[in-house]
PDB file of C-alpha atoms in Angstrom:
ATOM      1  CA  MET A   1      -0.217   0.172  -0.021  1.00 51.00           C
ATOM      2  CA  GLU A   2       1.320   3.553  -1.076  1.00 52.00           C
ATOM      3  CA  VAL A   3       1.034   6.319   1.206  1.00 52.00           C
ATOM      4  CA  ARG A   4       0.689   9.832  -0.400  1.00 55.00           C
ATOM      5  CA  PRO A   5       1.070  12.932   1.202  1.00 52.00           C
ATOM      6  CA  ASN A   6      -2.025  15.090   1.913  1.00 54.00           C
ATOM      7  CA  GLN A   7      -2.178  17.429  -1.228  1.00 51.00           C
ATOM      8  CA  THR A   8      -4.600  19.790   0.778  1.00 50.00           C
ATOM      9  CA  ALA A   9      -2.366  19.965   3.807  1.00 49.00           C
ATOM     10  CA  ASP A  10       0.501  21.260   1.457  1.00 51.00           C
ATOM     11  CA  ASN A  11      -1.608  23.664  -0.310  1.00 52.00           C
ATOM     12  CA  SER A  12      -2.676  25.239   2.711  1.00 51.00           C
ATOM     13  CA  SER A  13       0.689  25.589   4.170  1.00 52.00           C
ATOM     14  CA  GLN A  14       1.978  27.151   1.092  1.00 53.00           C
ATOM     15  CA  GLN A  15      -1.085  29.779   1.116  1.00 52.00           C
ATOM     16  CA  GLN A  16      -0.307  30.488   4.697  1.00 52.00           C
ATOM     17  CA  ARG A  17       3.371  31.383   3.831  1.00 51.00           C
ATOM     18  CA  SER A  18       2.281  33.484   1.029  1.00 51.00           C
ATOM     19  CA  GLN A  19      -0.166  35.499   3.083  1.00 53.00           C
ATOM     20  CA  ARG A  20       2.394  35.861   5.677  1.00 51.00           C
ATOM     21  CA  ASN A  21       5.040  37.310   3.160  1.00 50.00           C
ATOM     22  CA  THR A  22       2.627  39.701   1.728  1.00 48.00           C
ATOM     23  CA  ALA A  23       1.218  41.188   5.138  1.00 48.00           C
ATOM     24  CA  ALA A  24       4.814  41.590   6.174  1.00 47.00           C
ATOM     25  CA  THR A  25       5.419  43.546   3.129  1.00 46.00           C
ATOM     26  CA  THR A  26       2.530  45.639   3.065  1.00 45.00           C
ATOM     27  CA  GLN A  27       3.381  46.205   6.876  1.00 48.00           C
ATOM     28  CA  LYS A  28       6.758  47.554   6.008  1.00 49.00           C
ATOM     29  CA  LYS A  29       5.194  50.539   3.779  1.00 46.00           C
ATOM     30  CA  PRO A  30       4.025  53.526   5.954  1.00 47.00           C
ATOM     31  CA  PRO A  31       0.665  54.492   5.216  1.00 47.00           C
ATOM     32  CA  ALA A  32      -0.029  57.412   2.914  1.00 48.00           C
ATOM     33  CA  SER A  33      -0.915  60.669   4.737  1.00 47.00           C
ATOM     34  CA  PRO A  34      -4.148  62.376   3.104  1.00 51.00           C
ATOM     35  CA  ASN A  35      -2.052  65.628   3.616  1.00 54.00           C
ATOM     36  CA  THR A  36       1.199  64.744   1.773  1.00 56.00           C
ATOM     37  CA  VAL A  37       1.905  66.819  -1.015  1.00 58.00           C
ATOM     38  CA  ASP A  38       5.196  66.794  -3.302  1.00 74.00           C
ATOM     39  CA  SER A  39       6.970  69.963  -3.862  1.00 84.00           C
ATOM     40  CA  SER A  40       6.174  70.004  -7.807  1.00 90.00           C
ATOM     41  CA  SER A  41       2.618  69.865  -7.082  1.00 93.00           C
ATOM     42  CA  VAL A  42       2.909  72.798  -4.372  1.00 95.00           C
ATOM     43  CA  SER A  43       4.714  74.757  -7.076  1.00 94.00           C
ATOM     44  CA  GLN A  44       2.328  74.122  -9.653  1.00 95.00           C
ATOM     45  CA  ARG A  45      -0.319  75.444  -7.358  1.00 96.00           C
ATOM     46  CA  LEU A  46       1.665  78.416  -6.489  1.00 97.00           C
ATOM     47  CA  GLN A  47       2.244  79.202 -10.293  1.00 96.00           C
ATOM     48  CA  LYS A  48      -1.319  78.932 -11.098  1.00 95.00           C
ATOM     49  CA  GLU A  49      -2.097  81.189  -8.090  1.00 95.00           C
ATOM     50  CA  LEU A  50       0.382  83.771  -9.143  1.00 94.00           C
ATOM     51  CA  MET A  51      -1.131  83.765 -12.952  1.00 93.00           C
ATOM     52  CA  SER A  52      -4.684  84.278 -11.393  1.00 91.00           C
ATOM     53  CA  LEU A  53      -3.300  87.271  -9.264  1.00 91.00           C
ATOM     54  CA  MET A  54      -1.665  88.600 -12.152  1.00 89.00           C
ATOM     55  CA  MET A  55      -4.709  88.717 -14.241  1.00 88.00           C
ATOM     56  CA  SER A  56      -7.053  90.217 -11.490  1.00 83.00           C
ATOM     57  CA  GLY A  57      -5.278  91.367  -8.387  1.00 63.00           C
ATOM     58  CA  GLY A  58      -4.161  94.771  -9.646  1.00 73.00           C
ATOM     59  CA  GLU A  59      -7.359  96.114  -9.985  1.00 82.00           C
ATOM     60  CA  LEU A  60      -8.542  95.078  -6.602  1.00 90.00           C
ATOM     61  CA  GLY A  61      -5.383  96.883  -5.107  1.00 94.00           C
ATOM     62  CA  VAL A  62      -3.515  93.664  -4.211  1.00 95.00           C
ATOM     63  CA  SER A  63      -0.680  92.102  -5.777  1.00 95.00           C
ATOM     64  CA  ALA A  64       2.191  89.432  -4.964  1.00 95.00           C
ATOM     65  CA  PHE A  65       5.461  88.130  -6.905  1.00 95.00           C
ATOM     66  CA  PRO A  66       7.773  85.488  -5.932  1.00 96.00           C
ATOM     67  CA  GLU A  67      11.050  86.897  -4.450  1.00 95.00           C
ATOM     68  CA  GLY A  68      14.080  85.796  -6.074  1.00 91.00           C
ATOM     69  CA  GLU A  69      13.949  82.168  -7.496  1.00 92.00           C
ATOM     70  CA  SER A  70      11.859  80.661  -4.804  1.00 93.00           C
ATOM     71  CA  ILE A  71       8.366  79.978  -5.649  1.00 95.00           C
ATOM     72  CA  PHE A  72       7.925  79.421  -1.930  1.00 97.00           C
ATOM     73  CA  THR A  73       8.956  83.374  -0.678  1.00 97.00           C
ATOM     74  CA  TRP A  74       6.798  86.064  -2.104  1.00 98.00           C
ATOM     75  CA  ILE A  75       6.306  89.800  -1.620  1.00 97.00           C
ATOM     76  CA  GLY A  76       3.090  91.150  -1.467  1.00 97.00           C
ATOM     77  CA  THR A  77       1.233  94.648  -1.718  1.00 97.00           C
ATOM     78  CA  ILE A  78      -1.882  95.827  -0.504  1.00 97.00           C
ATOM     79  CA  GLU A  79      -3.534  99.222  -1.018  1.00 96.00           C
ATOM     80  CA  GLY A  80      -5.637 100.852   1.859  1.00 96.00           C
ATOM     81  CA  GLY A  81      -9.268 100.347   0.852  1.00 93.00           C
ATOM     82  CA  LYS A  82     -11.534 103.321  -0.214  1.00 94.00           C
ATOM     83  CA  GLY A  83     -13.099 105.074   2.605  1.00 94.00           C
ATOM     84  CA  THR A  84     -10.710 103.595   5.564  1.00 95.00           C
ATOM     85  CA  MET A  85      -7.913 104.985   7.668  1.00 95.00           C
ATOM     86  CA  TYR A  86      -5.530 103.377   5.005  1.00 97.00           C
ATOM     87  CA  GLU A  87      -6.769 104.884   1.963  1.00 96.00           C
ATOM     88  CA  GLY A  88      -3.805 106.107  -0.267  1.00 96.00           C
ATOM     89  CA  LEU A  89      -1.341 104.132   1.642  1.00 97.00           C
ATOM     90  CA  SER A  90       0.619 100.934   0.159  1.00 97.00           C
ATOM     91  CA  TYR A  91       1.933  98.073   2.198  1.00 98.00           C
ATOM     92  CA  LYS A  92       4.338  95.411   1.496  1.00 98.00           C
ATOM     93  CA  LEU A  93       3.976  91.876   3.165  1.00 98.00           C
ATOM     94  CA  SER A  94       6.256  88.931   3.167  1.00 98.00           C
ATOM     95  CA  LEU A  95       4.395  85.557   2.419  1.00 98.00           C
ATOM     96  CA  ARG A  96       6.270  82.269   3.061  1.00 98.00           C
ATOM     97  CA  PHE A  97       4.595  79.222   1.756  1.00 97.00           C
ATOM     98  CA  PRO A  98       5.274  76.029   3.612  1.00 96.00           C
ATOM     99  CA  MET A  99       5.940  72.597   1.783  1.00 95.00           C
ATOM    100  CA  ASP A 100       2.726  71.283   2.788  1.00 94.00           C
ATOM    101  CA  TYR A 101       0.629  74.293   1.437  1.00 96.00           C
ATOM    102  CA  PRO A 102      -2.244  74.414   0.823  1.00 96.00           C
ATOM    103  CA  PHE A 103      -2.910  72.316   3.858  1.00 96.00           C
ATOM    104  CA  LYS A 104      -0.986  74.621   6.070  1.00 96.00           C
ATOM    105  CA  PRO A 105      -1.229  78.513   5.740  1.00 97.00           C
ATOM    106  CA  PRO A 106       1.704  80.441   4.729  1.00 98.00           C
ATOM    107  CA  LEU A 107       3.561  82.710   7.206  1.00 98.00           C
ATOM    108  CA  VAL A 108       2.412  86.234   6.282  1.00 98.00           C
ATOM    109  CA  LYS A 109       3.665  89.251   7.939  1.00 98.00           C
ATOM    110  CA  PHE A 110       3.682  92.966   7.158  1.00 98.00           C
ATOM    111  CA  GLU A 111       7.178  94.429   5.847  1.00 97.00           C
ATOM    112  CA  THR A 112       5.869  98.106   6.023  1.00 96.00           C
ATOM    113  CA  THR A 113       5.185  99.568   9.507  1.00 95.00           C
ATOM    114  CA  CYS A 114       1.661  99.268  10.048  1.00 97.00           C
ATOM    115  CA  PHE A 115      -0.500 100.998  13.036  1.00 97.00           C
ATOM    116  CA  HIS A 116      -3.321  98.351  13.406  1.00 98.00           C
ATOM    117  CA  PRO A 117      -5.157  96.537  16.498  1.00 98.00           C
ATOM    118  CA  ASN A 118      -4.263  93.206  14.839  1.00 98.00           C
ATOM    119  CA  VAL A 119      -0.920  93.756  13.766  1.00 98.00           C
ATOM    120  CA  ASP A 120       2.044  93.898  16.257  1.00 97.00           C
ATOM    121  CA  GLN A 121       5.264  95.755  15.966  1.00 93.00           C
ATOM    122  CA  PHE A 122       6.962  93.044  14.271  1.00 95.00           C
ATOM    123  CA  GLY A 123       4.727  92.873  11.512  1.00 97.00           C
ATOM    124  CA  ASN A 124       2.946  89.565  12.545  1.00 98.00           C
ATOM    125  CA  ILE A 125      -1.089  89.499  11.892  1.00 98.00           C
ATOM    126  CA  CYS A 126      -3.796  88.161  13.963  1.00 96.00           C
ATOM    127  CA  LEU A 127      -6.302  86.793  11.479  1.00 96.00           C
ATOM    128  CA  ASP A 128      -8.168  83.803  11.791  1.00 95.00           C
ATOM    129  CA  ILE A 129      -7.727  82.285   8.244  1.00 96.00           C
ATOM    130  CA  LEU A 130      -3.936  82.358   8.739  1.00 96.00           C
ATOM    131  CA  GLN A 131      -4.183  80.248  11.769  1.00 93.00           C
ATOM    132  CA  ASP A 132      -7.232  77.921  13.014  1.00 94.00           C
ATOM    133  CA  LYS A 133      -9.636  78.763  10.401  1.00 96.00           C
ATOM    134  CA  TRP A 134      -7.328  77.969   7.520  1.00 97.00           C
ATOM    135  CA  SER A 135      -8.732  76.063   4.673  1.00 96.00           C
ATOM    136  CA  SER A 136      -7.040  74.636   1.687  1.00 95.00           C
ATOM    137  CA  ALA A 137      -9.596  76.420  -0.721  1.00 95.00           C
ATOM    138  CA  TYR A 138      -8.035  79.768   0.144  1.00 96.00           C
ATOM    139  CA  ASP A 139      -5.178  81.187  -1.943  1.00 95.00           C
ATOM    140  CA  CYS A 140      -3.039  84.078  -2.030  1.00 95.00           C
ATOM    141  CA  ARG A 141      -5.648  86.431  -3.603  1.00 94.00           C
ATOM    142  CA  THR A 142      -8.148  85.439  -0.801  1.00 94.00           C
ATOM    143  CA  ILE A 143      -5.420  86.122   1.823  1.00 97.00           C
ATOM    144  CA  LEU A 144      -4.301  89.594   0.617  1.00 96.00           C
ATOM    145  CA  LEU A 145      -7.839  90.720  -0.070  1.00 96.00           C
ATOM    146  CA  SER A 146      -8.801  89.423   3.672  1.00 97.00           C
ATOM    147  CA  ILE A 147      -5.669  91.559   5.234  1.00 98.00           C
ATOM    148  CA  GLN A 148      -7.035  94.373   2.933  1.00 97.00           C
ATOM    149  CA  SER A 149     -10.284  94.162   4.580  1.00 97.00           C
ATOM    150  CA  LEU A 150      -9.084  93.678   8.098  1.00 97.00           C
ATOM    151  CA  LEU A 151      -7.181  97.175   7.561  1.00 97.00           C
ATOM    152  CA  GLY A 152     -10.658  98.835   7.548  1.00 94.00           C
ATOM    153  CA  GLU A 153     -12.367  96.420  10.026  1.00 96.00           C
ATOM    154  CA  PRO A 154      -9.921  95.649  12.705  1.00 96.00           C
ATOM    155  CA  ASN A 155     -11.230  93.195  15.650  1.00 94.00           C
ATOM    156  CA  PRO A 156     -10.393  95.551  18.625  1.00 93.00           C
ATOM    157  CA  GLU A 157     -11.557  92.670  20.972  1.00 92.00           C
ATOM    158  CA  SER A 158      -8.527  90.581  19.994  1.00 90.00           C
ATOM    159  CA  PRO A 159      -5.472  93.029  19.727  1.00 96.00           C
ATOM    160  CA  LEU A 160      -1.810  92.362  19.048  1.00 96.00           C
ATOM    161  CA  ASN A 161      -1.158  96.038  19.447  1.00 97.00           C
ATOM    162  CA  SER A 162      -3.341  97.150  22.631  1.00 97.00           C
ATOM    163  CA  TYR A 163      -2.607 100.730  22.008  1.00 97.00           C
ATOM    164  CA  ALA A 164      -4.200 100.734  18.658  1.00 97.00           C
ATOM    165  CA  ALA A 165      -7.025  98.803  19.742  1.00 97.00           C
ATOM    166  CA  ALA A 166      -7.647 101.534  22.518  1.00 96.00           C
ATOM    167  CA  LEU A 167      -7.130 104.468  20.132  1.00 97.00           C
ATOM    168  CA  TRP A 168      -9.630 102.773  17.401  1.00 96.00           C
ATOM    169  CA  SER A 169     -12.689 104.450  19.095  1.00 95.00           C
ATOM    170  CA  ASN A 170     -11.323 107.998  18.665  1.00 96.00           C
ATOM    171  CA  GLN A 171     -11.051 107.717  14.806  1.00 95.00           C
ATOM    172  CA  GLU A 172      -9.445 111.121  14.287  1.00 97.00           C
ATOM    173  CA  ASP A 173      -6.379 110.123  16.551  1.00 97.00           C
ATOM    174  CA  TYR A 174      -6.174 106.817  15.028  1.00 97.00           C
ATOM    175  CA  ARG A 175      -5.965 108.486  11.370  1.00 96.00           C
ATOM    176  CA  LYS A 176      -3.127 110.590  12.725  1.00 96.00           C
ATOM    177  CA  MET A 177      -1.323 107.686  14.251  1.00 96.00           C
ATOM    178  CA  VAL A 178      -1.560 105.483  11.148  1.00 97.00           C
ATOM    179  CA  HIS A 179      -0.102 108.152   9.012  1.00 96.00           C
ATOM    180  CA  LYS A 180       2.449 109.350  11.693  1.00 95.00           C
ATOM    181  CA  GLN A 181       3.750 105.674  11.787  1.00 94.00           C
ATOM    182  CA  TYR A 182       3.541 105.037   7.876  1.00 95.00           C
ATOM    183  CA  PHE A 183       5.236 108.354   6.859  1.00 92.00           C
ATOM    184  CA  ALA A 184       8.053 107.870   9.304  1.00 90.00           C
ATOM    185  CA  GLY A 185       9.398 105.096   6.978  1.00 68.00           C
ATOM    186  CA  GLU A 186      10.066 102.500   9.482  1.00 56.00           C
ATOM    187  CA  SER A 187      10.034  98.813   8.277  1.00 53.00           C
ATOM    188  CA  PHE A 188      10.284  95.601   9.997  1.00 50.00           C
ATOM    189  CA  GLU A 189      13.758  94.501   9.350  1.00 48.00           C
TER     190      GLU A 189
END
């Protein structure tokens, strides 16, 4: 009588080994983060934003261009809105886009001295869309227009500059201080 090995036992042990190898291979790969972005896609998005801003920003009183060779560092300009304390004034800003943009907001600072309740002495800006209310749907144009709007409609309840916040209720003195600091020509460098 001839004894044959159990074919199903051999097949099942081979399948188990194959499944273990497959599981080990997939475990070695780190899971892809949904917010991972490669720098070329960020560069492409920033180039599209630049073209969009060049086409429509000037008529809105905002503009921005890359500073030097890097698409991740821009210099922006906003004009004070009509009917505001800042009408007729032009402010320079720096924008630094992170590698995980648009999932993280850019770092935006005033380079021109700006007397404002929501801007500190170093040019830092307190604006919710640049912090906890950031959305990847925002773009450079949105940011610049929001800052332009903030100039005319500050939030004195959340000040970075408490003196400007206190002075806001006296519009004439506030306007004088805005112009005094602007025309002093100091910048945050």
